[in-house]
Amino acid sequence: MRKIVFLWIMLIIASMHAFADDKVSFTASAPDAVAVGDQFRLSYTVTTQKVRDFRAPSIKGFDVLMGPSRSQQSSVQMINGQTTSTSSITFTYILMANTEGNFTIPGATITADGNQMVSNSLQIKVLPDDQANNASSENGGGKQGSTTSRASSGTAVSNSDLFITVTPNKTTVYEQEAFLLTYKIYTLVDLRMFDNVKLPDFKGFHSQEVELPNDRRWGLEHYKGRNYQTTVYRQFVLFPQQSGKLTIDAARFDAVIAKATQVADPFEAFFNGGNNYVEVKKTLLTPQLTIDVKSLPAGKPADFSGGVGDFNITSSINSTNVKTNDAVTVKLVISGTGNLKLVSNPEIKFPEDFEVYDPKVDNKFRLTNTGLSGSKVIEYLAIPRNAGTYKIPAVKFSYFDINTRSYKTLSTEEYELHVEKGAGNAAQTIANFTSKEDLKILNEDIRYIKQNEVALVQRGDFFFGSLTYWLLYLIPGIAFIAFFMVYRKQIAANANVARMRTKKANKVAVRRMKQAGKLLADNKKDAFYDEVLKALWGYISDKLNIPISRLSKDNIEEKLRNYGVNDVLIKEFLDTLNNCEFARFAPGDDNQAMDKVYSASLEVISKMENSIKH
């Protein structure tokens, strides 16, 4: 018995080590930008606890106020039967920036699991002090000492407290030349969300939106004397479709801001820390932009493809020795960066007695700040019907080179094709081509006589009316009746859709909250808040059997009260919804806000499950 227990313990320890992450990392982290006088954390994290000889680099340009402080973290998780364990040690310094400029903090060194390791270096930009702090200091107010300057007092939000810029990386371009348009948020206030966003329709442009990360990253930026929290909100790559002065209309953003106000009631002030938050709405408008689009120069080549950018072209052929009625495939690959999606297909001049089919196009490009980058693969298929030697001439491809501001013509190689007499006749037709192996002969009226062995059946021996024939009818019928008798109660219960929705409401909500927990662990902020909101609204919709489209914050209170939910719990549910929506766009400590929203949502769903009556 002891041997069995010992073996089990050894197996568990071995499995824990097998699933642990063997790769040890040593990384440094700090803000990308701080202001003069700001205090911030410099952290070094190593993903093992077997460490020694930690040595920090020489830190120049900053005052070391504290450190290094050491903290340890470890956890074991089992997901879908797989066990993972993590452990780490973090060394933390508190620094203060005292000089404006760009500074480099070299990597630190440590011995981890017996190996000498060096962390990454860091680039930190120290911004000037905020003008508002300087003004208050000159007036005797002293320096506030915060990273983001204090916004205007009262509930009003000024245009300098919150605004959105729209910036093109080029204002003078050629037709079809790509340029990047960026919408960026600058804020000194607690921006919670946008109620409504109306972007221009980009008339006169072909537009494609740049996919940004879900976890929007905020940073500090010095702009016109102030230090703002900033983030890129949306980005578009635009391709002008005509020449002239093209206008990009103003965009509208309806923002919701949380503003702190003084509380008149001393008791309320005591329990709220002396402040209370009110919701303030502000409409933001970006200025109109004018883009000067120049016409492409005169003298376009006859085979101009419409391409504008930087391109290359290559060609290949499946074979230069074929037989009549065999497929000949010529592949062209246009690669580079520019308006690849709008480039027309070059023409291949096959011999006149070839049967030619429409080309097949495969786009393999991705969107970048300078346009579409990648390749456009075009396959041309033709069928030679007569034997002989033929030439497939070189393909010419002309485009406007954006770097040299001139037209360029590229040429592929010429192919000599040798066609021998093959089987079949010229009246055969083909379909569904991509290569020779994919060809399928259709419309053959005469088949060849079979020369292989065939199985003969005695006359009068038919499948119809045989025992096997009747069994194929009887067995499925008997199986269906048996299945119906066994599962009829369950079928009747499932027929009540409303009851099933109500019964499964909690399970669906728990499943969504588990997904939200994974997004929380991955620090995917936007996706996390979306999943929590789906869980809250979906739970109430399923539990009350009311479509989500008919639920709103205005009528949900009445609906819940009708199902016996008390006013305290209703207010707690609405507060959880509001906190989730507000925290999504709030700058600051994302992890702390996400943890708070996650815990509150789990708790209010649990309370609702015990409170809603049917």
Coordinates of C-alpha atoms in Angstrom, one line a residue, residues 19 126 169 198 205 311 344 349 353 368 375 385 390 412 416 472 497 550 578 594 607:
F19 CA 3.0 21.1 -17.3
V126 CA 10.4 62.6 -19.5
N169 CA 0.2 61.5 -42.2
K198 CA -20.5 59.5 -36.0
F205 CA -12.0 57.8 -50.9
F311 CA 5.4 46.6 -56.9
S344 CA -6.4 45.3 -62.7
K349 CA -1.9 36.7 -75.1
D353 CA -6.3 28.2 -81.2
T368 CA -0.6 48.5 -43.3
S375 CA 0.7 39.7 -53.1
R385 CA -6.3 21.8 -79.1
Y390 CA 3.8 27.8 -79.6
T412 CA 7.9 38.6 -67.1
E416 CA 8.0 28.3 -75.5
L472 CA -34.6 -1.4 -44.4
V497 CA -39.0 27.4 -24.8
R550 CA -37.1 45.3 -25.1
N578 CA -23.1 51.5 -14.9
M594 CA -11.7 44.9 -14.0
K607 CA -28.4 37.3 -5.5

